[in-house]
Coordinates of C-alpha atoms in Angstrom, one line a residue:
Chain A
M230 CA 16.1 21.2 -8.9
R231 CA 16.5 19.9 -12.4
S232 CA 17.2 16.3 -11.4
R233 CA 14.1 16.4 -9.1
S234 CA 11.9 17.2 -12.0
S235 CA 13.4 14.6 -14.2
L236 CA 13.0 11.9 -11.6
F237 CA 9.4 12.9 -11.1
G238 CA 8.8 12.5 -14.7
A239 CA 10.4 9.1 -14.5
A240 CA 8.5 8.0 -11.5
A241 CA 5.2 9.1 -13.2
L242 CA 5.9 6.5 -15.9
L243 CA 5.6 3.8 -13.2
V244 CA 1.8 4.1 -13.5
G245 CA 2.0 2.4 -16.8
V246 CA 4.6 -0.1 -15.8
A247 CA 3.7 -1.3 -12.3
A248 CA 0.3 -2.8 -11.5
G249 CA -0.4 0.1 -9.2
P250 CA 1.1 2.0 -6.3
A251 CA 0.6 -0.8 -3.9
H252 CA 2.8 -3.0 -6.1
A253 CA 6.3 -3.3 -4.9
I254 CA 8.9 -2.2 -7.4
G255 CA 11.6 -4.3 -8.9
V256 CA 15.3 -4.0 -9.2
P257 CA 17.0 -3.6 -5.8
A258 CA 18.6 -0.3 -5.0
G259 CA 22.4 -0.3 -5.7
T260 CA 22.2 -2.7 -8.6
A261 CA 24.5 -1.7 -11.5
I262 CA 22.9 -1.7 -15.0
N263 CA 25.6 -2.2 -17.6
N264 CA 25.5 -1.9 -21.3
T265 CA 28.1 -2.8 -23.9
A266 CA 27.3 -2.6 -27.6
E267 CA 29.2 -4.4 -30.4
V268 CA 29.7 -3.5 -34.0
S269 CA 30.9 -5.8 -36.9
Y270 CA 32.0 -4.4 -40.2
N271 CA 34.0 -5.3 -43.3
V272 CA 36.9 -3.3 -44.6
G273 CA 37.6 -4.8 -48.0
T274 CA 37.4 -8.5 -47.4
V275 CA 38.4 -8.4 -43.8
T276 CA 35.6 -8.7 -41.2
S277 CA 36.2 -7.2 -37.8
S278 CA 34.2 -6.5 -34.7
V279 CA 34.7 -4.1 -31.8
S280 CA 33.0 -3.5 -28.5
S281 CA 31.9 -0.2 -27.1
N282 CA 32.8 1.2 -23.7
T283 CA 30.6 -0.2 -20.9
V284 CA 28.0 2.3 -19.7
S285 CA 26.9 1.8 -16.1
V286 CA 23.8 3.1 -14.5
T287 CA 23.1 2.6 -10.8
V288 CA 19.6 1.8 -9.5
A289 CA 18.7 4.4 -6.9
E290 CA 16.5 3.6 -3.9
I291 CA 12.9 4.4 -4.3
L292 CA 11.1 5.3 -1.0
D293 CA 7.6 3.9 -0.9
V294 CA 5.3 2.6 1.8
V295 CA 1.8 1.3 1.9
V296 CA -0.3 0.9 5.0
T297 CA -3.4 -1.2 4.8
V298 CA -6.0 -1.8 7.5
Q299 CA -6.7 -5.5 8.1
T300 CA -9.7 -4.8 10.3
P301 CA -11.6 -2.0 8.5
T302 CA -14.5 -2.0 10.9
V303 CA -14.5 -3.3 14.5
S304 CA -17.7 -3.7 16.5
V305 CA -17.4 -2.4 20.1
S306 CA -19.5 -1.8 23.1
P307 CA -19.6 1.5 25.0
G308 CA -16.8 1.7 27.5
A309 CA -14.8 -1.2 26.0
V310 CA -11.1 -1.0 26.6
A311 CA -8.0 -1.9 24.5
Q312 CA -10.0 -2.5 21.3
L313 CA -7.6 -3.7 18.5
L314 CA -7.3 -2.4 15.0
R315 CA -4.8 -4.4 12.9
Y316 CA -2.7 -2.8 10.2
R317 CA -0.1 -3.9 7.7
V318 CA 2.9 -1.7 6.9
T319 CA 4.6 -2.8 3.6
N320 CA 7.9 -1.4 2.2
T321 CA 7.0 -1.2 -1.5
G322 CA 10.3 0.5 -2.3
N323 CA 13.3 -1.4 -3.6
G324 CA 15.7 -1.1 -0.6
P325 CA 15.8 -1.6 3.1
E326 CA 14.1 1.3 5.0
T327 CA 13.1 2.3 8.5
F328 CA 9.6 3.6 9.1
H329 CA 8.1 5.9 11.7
L330 CA 4.6 5.1 12.9
V331 CA 2.1 7.7 14.1
M332 CA -1.5 7.2 15.1
N333 CA -4.3 9.7 15.0
N334 CA -7.8 9.5 16.6
A335 CA -9.0 13.1 15.9
I336 CA -10.5 12.4 12.5
A337 CA -13.5 14.4 11.2
G338 CA -16.6 12.6 10.0
D339 CA -17.2 10.3 13.0
Q340 CA -19.3 10.5 16.1
F341 CA -16.6 10.0 18.7
D342 CA -12.9 9.9 19.1
P343 CA -11.4 6.6 20.4
V344 CA -9.0 7.1 23.3
A345 CA -5.5 5.7 22.8
A346 CA -4.8 2.9 25.3
S347 CA -1.4 3.0 26.9
P348 CA 0.7 1.7 25.2
A349 CA -1.4 2.1 22.1
I350 CA 0.8 0.8 19.2
Y351 CA 2.3 -2.7 19.2
L352 CA 4.4 -4.5 16.7
D353 CA 3.7 -8.1 15.9
S354 CA 7.1 -9.1 17.1
N355 CA 6.5 -12.9 16.6
N356 CA 4.9 -12.3 13.2
N357 CA 1.9 -14.5 13.9
G358 CA -0.7 -11.9 12.9
T359 CA -2.3 -12.0 16.3
F360 CA -1.9 -9.7 19.2
D361 CA -0.3 -11.5 22.1
A362 CA 1.9 -11.1 25.2
S363 CA 5.1 -11.4 23.3
D364 CA 4.4 -8.5 21.0
A365 CA 6.4 -5.4 21.7
P366 CA 5.0 -1.9 22.4
Y367 CA 6.2 0.5 19.7
T368 CA 8.2 3.5 20.8
A369 CA 9.0 6.0 18.1
G370 CA 12.7 6.4 17.4
T371 CA 13.5 3.3 19.5
N372 CA 12.1 0.3 17.7
D373 CA 11.0 1.8 14.4
P374 CA 10.4 -1.2 12.1
V375 CA 13.1 -1.8 9.5
L376 CA 11.7 -3.5 6.4
N377 CA 13.5 -4.9 3.4
A378 CA 12.0 -4.3 0.0
D379 CA 8.6 -6.0 -0.2
E380 CA 8.7 -6.9 3.5
F381 CA 5.8 -6.0 5.8
V382 CA 5.1 -5.8 9.5
T383 CA 1.8 -6.2 11.3
V384 CA 0.9 -3.3 13.6
F385 CA -1.8 -3.3 16.3
V386 CA -3.4 -0.1 17.5
R387 CA -5.3 -0.3 20.8
N388 CA -8.0 2.2 21.7
D389 CA -10.5 2.6 24.5
I390 CA -14.1 3.4 23.6
P391 CA -15.8 6.2 25.6
L392 CA -18.8 5.3 27.7
A393 CA -21.0 8.0 26.2
V394 CA -21.6 6.5 22.8
V395 CA -24.7 5.0 21.4
D396 CA -25.6 2.4 18.9
T397 CA -24.2 2.8 15.3
D398 CA -21.9 5.6 16.4
T399 CA -18.5 5.4 14.7
G400 CA -15.1 6.5 15.9
R401 CA -12.1 6.5 13.5
S402 CA -8.5 5.9 14.2
S403 CA -5.7 6.0 11.6
L404 CA -2.1 4.8 11.4
N405 CA 0.5 6.6 9.4
A406 CA 3.9 5.2 8.3
E407 CA 6.7 7.4 7.0
S408 CA 10.0 6.6 5.5
R409 CA 12.7 7.8 7.9
T410 CA 15.0 8.9 5.1
G411 CA 12.3 11.4 4.2
T412 CA 9.0 12.0 2.5
G413 CA 7.7 14.5 -0.1
V414 CA 6.2 14.7 -3.6
A415 CA 7.2 11.9 -5.9
G416 CA 10.7 12.6 -7.3
T417 CA 12.0 14.3 -4.2
T418 CA 15.6 13.2 -4.0
F419 CA 17.8 12.6 -1.0
A420 CA 21.3 12.5 -2.5
G421 CA 23.5 9.7 -1.2
Q422 CA 21.0 8.6 1.4
G423 CA 19.7 5.5 -0.4
A424 CA 20.8 1.9 0.1
G425 CA 24.5 1.4 -0.5
G426 CA 25.1 5.2 -0.9
T427 CA 22.8 5.6 -3.9
D428 CA 20.3 8.4 -4.1
A429 CA 17.0 7.9 -2.3
V430 CA 14.1 9.1 -4.4
V431 CA 10.5 9.4 -3.1
G432 CA 8.1 7.2 -5.1
L433 CA 4.4 7.6 -5.9
T434 CA 3.3 6.9 -2.4
T435 CA 5.2 10.1 -1.2
A436 CA 7.0 7.7 1.2
S437 CA 4.1 8.2 3.6
S438 CA 0.9 6.2 3.9
T439 CA -2.1 6.5 6.1
E440 CA -5.0 4.1 6.6
T441 CA -8.1 4.5 8.8
G442 CA -9.9 1.9 10.8
T443 CA -13.4 2.4 12.2
Y444 CA -14.9 1.4 15.5
R445 CA -18.6 0.9 15.3
V446 CA -20.7 0.8 18.4
E447 CA -23.1 -2.0 18.8
A448 CA -25.5 -1.2 21.6
I449 CA -29.1 -2.2 22.3
S450 CA -31.4 -0.1 24.4
I451 CA -34.5 -1.4 26.0
V452 CA -37.5 0.8 26.7
A453 CA -40.5 -0.3 28.7
N454 CA -43.7 1.7 28.2
K455 CA -46.3 1.3 31.0
T456 CA -50.0 2.2 30.7
Q457 CA -52.8 1.7 33.2
V458 CA -56.6 1.3 33.0
V459 CA -58.7 1.7 36.2
A460 CA -61.9 -0.1 36.6
D461 CA -64.1 0.6 39.7
R462 CA -66.9 -1.6 40.9
W463 CA -69.6 0.4 39.3
G464 CA -68.3 0.1 35.7
G465 CA -66.5 3.5 35.9
T466 CA -62.8 4.4 36.0
R467 CA -62.6 6.1 39.4
P468 CA -59.5 5.1 41.4
V469 CA -61.3 4.4 44.6
P470 CA -60.6 1.6 47.2
G471 CA -61.6 -1.7 45.6
A472 CA -61.1 -0.5 42.1
T473 CA -58.8 -2.6 39.9
I474 CA -55.8 -1.1 38.0
N475 CA -54.8 -3.1 34.9
Y476 CA -51.2 -2.4 33.9
T477 CA -49.8 -3.1 30.5
I478 CA -46.1 -2.8 29.9
V479 CA -44.7 -3.0 26.4
V480 CA -41.0 -3.7 26.2
N481 CA -39.2 -2.7 23.1
A482 CA -35.5 -3.3 22.1
T483 CA -33.9 -0.9 19.7
G484 CA -30.4 -1.0 18.4
T485 CA -27.9 -3.5 17.2
G486 CA -27.3 -6.9 18.6
T487 CA -29.1 -8.9 21.3
A488 CA -29.7 -8.2 25.0
T489 CA -29.3 -11.5 26.7
A490 CA -31.2 -12.7 29.9
A491 CA -33.3 -9.7 30.0
L492 CA -35.3 -9.6 33.2
F493 CA -38.4 -7.4 33.8
T494 CA -39.4 -6.5 37.4
D495 CA -42.1 -4.1 38.5
N496 CA -42.9 -3.4 42.2
I497 CA -46.5 -3.5 43.2
P498 CA -47.4 0.1 44.0
A499 CA -47.9 1.1 47.7
N500 CA -51.5 0.8 48.9
T501 CA -52.4 -1.8 46.3
T502 CA -52.6 -5.6 46.2
F503 CA -51.5 -7.9 43.4
V504 CA -54.4 -9.7 41.8
P505 CA -53.5 -13.4 41.9
G506 CA -53.3 -15.0 38.5
S507 CA -53.3 -11.7 36.6
L508 CA -49.8 -11.9 35.2
R509 CA -49.6 -12.3 31.4
L510 CA -46.7 -12.4 28.9
N511 CA -47.9 -11.7 25.3
T512 CA -51.4 -12.6 26.5
A513 CA -50.2 -16.1 27.8
V514 CA -51.1 -16.7 31.5
L515 CA -48.1 -16.9 33.8
T516 CA -48.7 -18.6 37.2
D517 CA -47.8 -16.7 40.3
G518 CA -45.3 -19.3 41.6
A519 CA -41.6 -19.3 40.9
D520 CA -41.8 -22.3 38.5
A521 CA -41.1 -23.4 35.0
D522 CA -42.8 -20.5 33.3
A523 CA -41.2 -17.1 32.8
G524 CA -43.1 -15.1 35.4
A525 CA -43.7 -15.0 39.1
Y526 CA -45.2 -12.8 41.8
E527 CA -42.9 -12.3 44.8
A528 CA -44.5 -11.1 48.0
A529 CA -41.2 -10.5 49.8
P530 CA -38.9 -8.7 50.4
T531 CA -40.7 -6.3 48.2
A532 CA -44.0 -7.2 46.5
R533 CA -43.3 -7.3 42.8
V534 CA -43.8 -9.2 39.6
R535 CA -40.9 -10.5 37.6
V536 CA -40.8 -11.9 34.0
A537 CA -37.7 -13.4 32.5
L538 CA -37.7 -12.1 28.9
G539 CA -34.6 -14.0 27.8
D540 CA -32.7 -12.8 24.7
I541 CA -34.4 -9.9 23.1
S542 CA -33.5 -8.0 20.0
Q543 CA -35.0 -5.3 17.8
A544 CA -35.9 -8.0 15.2
G545 CA -37.7 -10.0 17.9
G546 CA -40.4 -7.3 18.2
S547 CA -42.1 -6.0 21.4
Q548 CA -42.9 -8.0 24.5
T549 CA -46.2 -7.2 26.3
I550 CA -46.5 -7.9 30.1
Q551 CA -49.8 -7.4 31.9
F552 CA -50.9 -7.6 35.5
A553 CA -53.5 -6.2 37.8
V554 CA -53.7 -4.8 41.3
T555 CA -56.6 -3.7 43.5
I556 CA -56.6 -0.4 45.4
N557 CA -56.6 -1.1 49.2
Chain B
M15 CA 59.1 11.8 0.8
N16 CA 60.1 12.7 -2.7
P17 CA 57.5 14.6 -4.5
G18 CA 59.4 14.7 -7.7
K19 CA 59.6 11.0 -7.9
N20 CA 55.8 10.6 -7.3
I21 CA 55.0 12.9 -10.1
Y22 CA 57.2 11.0 -12.4
I23 CA 55.4 7.7 -11.7
V24 CA 51.9 9.3 -12.3
A25 CA 53.1 10.8 -15.5
A26 CA 54.4 7.4 -16.7
L27 CA 51.0 5.7 -15.9
I28 CA 49.1 8.3 -18.0
A29 CA 51.5 7.8 -20.9
C30 CA 51.0 4.1 -20.7
S31 CA 47.2 4.2 -20.8
V32 CA 47.2 6.7 -23.6
S33 CA 49.4 4.5 -25.7
S34 CA 47.4 1.4 -25.2
Q35 CA 44.2 3.2 -26.2
A36 CA 46.0 4.5 -29.3
F37 CA 47.0 0.9 -30.1
A38 CA 43.4 -0.3 -29.7
Q39 CA 42.1 2.3 -32.1
A40 CA 44.7 1.6 -34.6
S41 CA 43.5 -2.0 -34.9
A42 CA 39.8 -1.1 -35.2
C43 CA 38.3 0.9 -38.1
I44 CA 35.2 1.8 -36.1
S45 CA 35.1 3.5 -32.8
L46 CA 32.0 2.5 -30.9
K47 CA 30.7 4.6 -28.1
S48 CA 27.7 3.7 -25.9
S49 CA 25.9 6.2 -23.7
A50 CA 22.9 6.2 -21.4
Q51 CA 20.6 9.2 -21.0
V52 CA 17.3 10.1 -19.4
E53 CA 14.8 12.7 -20.3
E54 CA 14.8 15.7 -18.0
E55 CA 11.8 18.0 -18.0
T56 CA 12.4 21.6 -17.0
T57 CA 10.0 24.4 -16.6
D58 CA 11.2 27.9 -17.3
A59 CA 10.1 31.1 -15.6
A60 CA 7.1 31.5 -17.9
G61 CA 5.9 28.0 -17.0
K62 CA 6.8 26.5 -20.4
K63 CA 8.0 23.0 -20.2
S64 CA 10.8 21.5 -22.2
V65 CA 12.5 18.2 -22.2
K66 CA 16.2 17.6 -22.8
L67 CA 18.4 14.6 -22.5
V68 CA 21.0 14.3 -19.7
Q69 CA 23.4 11.6 -18.9
A70 CA 21.9 8.8 -16.8
D71 CA 23.7 8.1 -13.6
K72 CA 21.4 6.9 -10.8
V73 CA 17.9 5.9 -11.9
V74 CA 14.8 4.6 -10.0
P75 CA 12.7 1.6 -11.2
G76 CA 10.3 2.7 -13.8
T77 CA 12.7 5.1 -15.4
V78 CA 13.1 5.1 -19.2
V79 CA 16.7 5.1 -20.2
I80 CA 17.7 6.0 -23.7
W81 CA 20.7 4.0 -24.8
T82 CA 22.6 5.4 -27.8
V83 CA 25.4 3.7 -29.7
T84 CA 27.5 5.9 -32.0
A85 CA 29.8 4.3 -34.5
T86 CA 32.5 6.4 -36.2
N87 CA 34.7 5.3 -39.0
V88 CA 38.2 6.2 -37.8
C89 CA 40.0 4.6 -40.8
Q90 CA 41.0 5.9 -44.2
K91 CA 38.8 3.3 -46.0
P92 CA 35.0 2.8 -45.9
S93 CA 33.5 0.1 -43.8
D94 CA 30.9 -2.1 -45.3
Q95 CA 28.1 -4.2 -43.7
V96 CA 28.2 -2.2 -40.5
T97 CA 26.1 -4.1 -38.0
I98 CA 25.6 -2.9 -34.4
N99 CA 24.4 -5.4 -31.8
N100 CA 23.2 -4.3 -28.4
P101 CA 21.6 -6.5 -25.8
V102 CA 18.7 -5.1 -23.8
P103 CA 20.5 -4.6 -20.4
T104 CA 19.6 -6.9 -17.6
H105 CA 16.8 -5.7 -15.3
M106 CA 15.5 -3.6 -18.2
T107 CA 12.6 -4.0 -20.6
Y108 CA 12.7 -2.7 -24.1
V109 CA 10.2 0.0 -24.9
A110 CA 8.1 -1.0 -28.0
D111 CA 9.0 0.7 -31.3
S112 CA 11.7 2.8 -29.6
A113 CA 14.7 1.6 -31.6
T114 CA 15.9 4.1 -34.2
G115 CA 18.9 4.1 -36.5
P116 CA 18.8 6.2 -39.7
G117 CA 19.8 4.2 -42.7
S118 CA 19.5 0.9 -40.9
Q119 CA 17.3 -2.1 -40.9
I120 CA 16.3 -3.0 -37.3
T121 CA 15.9 -6.6 -36.2
Y122 CA 15.4 -8.2 -32.8
S123 CA 16.4 -11.3 -31.0
L124 CA 14.7 -13.4 -28.3
D125 CA 17.9 -15.2 -27.4
G126 CA 20.7 -12.8 -28.3
K127 CA 21.8 -15.0 -31.3
A128 CA 19.1 -15.3 -33.9
F129 CA 17.7 -11.9 -35.2
A130 CA 14.6 -11.3 -37.2
P131 CA 12.1 -8.5 -38.0
A132 CA 9.7 -7.9 -35.1
A133 CA 6.7 -9.4 -37.0
Q134 CA 8.5 -12.7 -37.5
L135 CA 9.3 -13.4 -33.9
T136 CA 7.1 -15.7 -31.9
V137 CA 7.2 -17.1 -28.4
T138 CA 5.8 -20.4 -27.3
E139 CA 4.1 -20.1 -24.0
N140 CA 2.2 -22.9 -22.2
G141 CA 2.2 -24.8 -25.4
A142 CA 0.7 -22.0 -27.4
Q143 CA 2.5 -19.8 -29.9
R144 CA 2.0 -16.1 -29.8
G145 CA 3.7 -13.1 -31.4
A146 CA 6.7 -11.7 -29.5
T147 CA 6.2 -8.5 -27.6
A148 CA 8.7 -5.8 -26.8
A149 CA 9.2 -7.3 -23.3
D150 CA 10.5 -10.5 -24.9
Y151 CA 13.3 -8.9 -26.8
K152 CA 16.8 -9.7 -25.5
A153 CA 18.9 -7.9 -28.1
I154 CA 18.6 -5.4 -30.9
R155 CA 20.5 -5.3 -34.2
W156 CA 21.0 -2.4 -36.6
T157 CA 22.2 -3.4 -40.1
F158 CA 23.3 -0.4 -42.1
A159 CA 22.8 -0.6 -45.9
N160 CA 25.3 1.9 -46.9
S161 CA 29.0 1.9 -46.3
L162 CA 30.3 4.0 -43.5
Q163 CA 32.7 6.5 -45.1
P164 CA 35.9 7.6 -43.3
G165 CA 35.1 10.1 -40.6
A166 CA 31.4 9.5 -40.9
T167 CA 29.2 8.6 -38.0
V168 CA 26.0 6.5 -37.6
N169 CA 23.7 6.4 -34.5
A170 CA 21.6 3.6 -33.2
S171 CA 19.4 4.1 -30.2
F172 CA 16.6 2.5 -28.2
R173 CA 14.7 3.0 -25.0
A174 CA 14.4 0.6 -22.1
V175 CA 12.6 0.9 -18.8
L176 CA 14.2 -0.1 -15.5
N177 CA 12.2 -3.0 -14.0

């Protein structure tokens, strides 16, 4: 108990010495620090000198680890599978150490929980920083990464995104790395369990580190709002045979990103007939034929109008389609 | 095989080591002892904290070690111009203004050979000269003004942090 408190006091001093907790710490575990003093003196006219005993202090192993997320926010679509978060696990201690990895998707403060893919955690076996076929799935207790002082390993975490998410929803996923020798408050000592039989002492990181990555949903939703105005032959608005119905459809995109190759179609209602030449896009006339312009009227198999809206986004504003039918 | 014989050999070795130490002391008028300590903070039942020094054995990087040198005059005559030299141990950095030694003048060295008061030491770095800092010190010297009388002891100590 006493030695624990003293080592804690010593570790606390690190704040002033090292550049911060993420900074790896110096002298390798097991190093002997020796000191021998010397004194010279005169007795009468004779000058002599003598050395002291040599005091030796052994550098104990400090257990420290830092996890950083290399991909803090990843954009995903609803239902996307095996979406990668990339982490880096660094041994910031001063001796070789084995680390356990654990992921967690149940984190408060987000809108959805990512679903761990199977397998979910991969080690960057070929150290190229990119997830590829040669990277090994991680199995706790089987291929726990062993890192020398200052060494790091890149870790990939793969999650699936639920379908029932909407634009700007976030889902968080974290990765924890723990020193296998042990964790605890700074100063916790594991006697004789350090490199080369020295003591292992928990450093300021508590020998455990967790970082969180965020999946952010980018989804665009398109809403078409249709209105009608009836004009009968006598200047009124009665929907009688021969009356014209003018339809106006306003298409709005809301959300993040761009919907590509958006296509609008609307069937001509039963008991009505399309008015040739009445199709408009943003007030511009579209010919009825399937030609160079964006719109067409198709008589078969189902009578309908179609307008190719192309790429639409929220920033692009609304698109207004108009056409008319007559009541048979 | 023969316990009695084994015991005899061990006893002879002890005798040998004792006599050689006695011989070494006889030739030197000062016995110099070096020790390493760390501060240990303890909290009593009432929650009151106190710090005491304990012998350093295993330390982690960032630990401050207190190195103490004790010189004792083991002769019948006084020793004059007693000067203690202690290098800053490798892998350690001297803690500024930590050297103490009652009755001594303390000087420092950047190369372990030439010693001067702290204010007079300079370092040339990238072509520019600057005042030396504690981290530059490689050795410390305590020069005692008064003679060390028979049986008397002087202490010199400094602190260094493990890199």
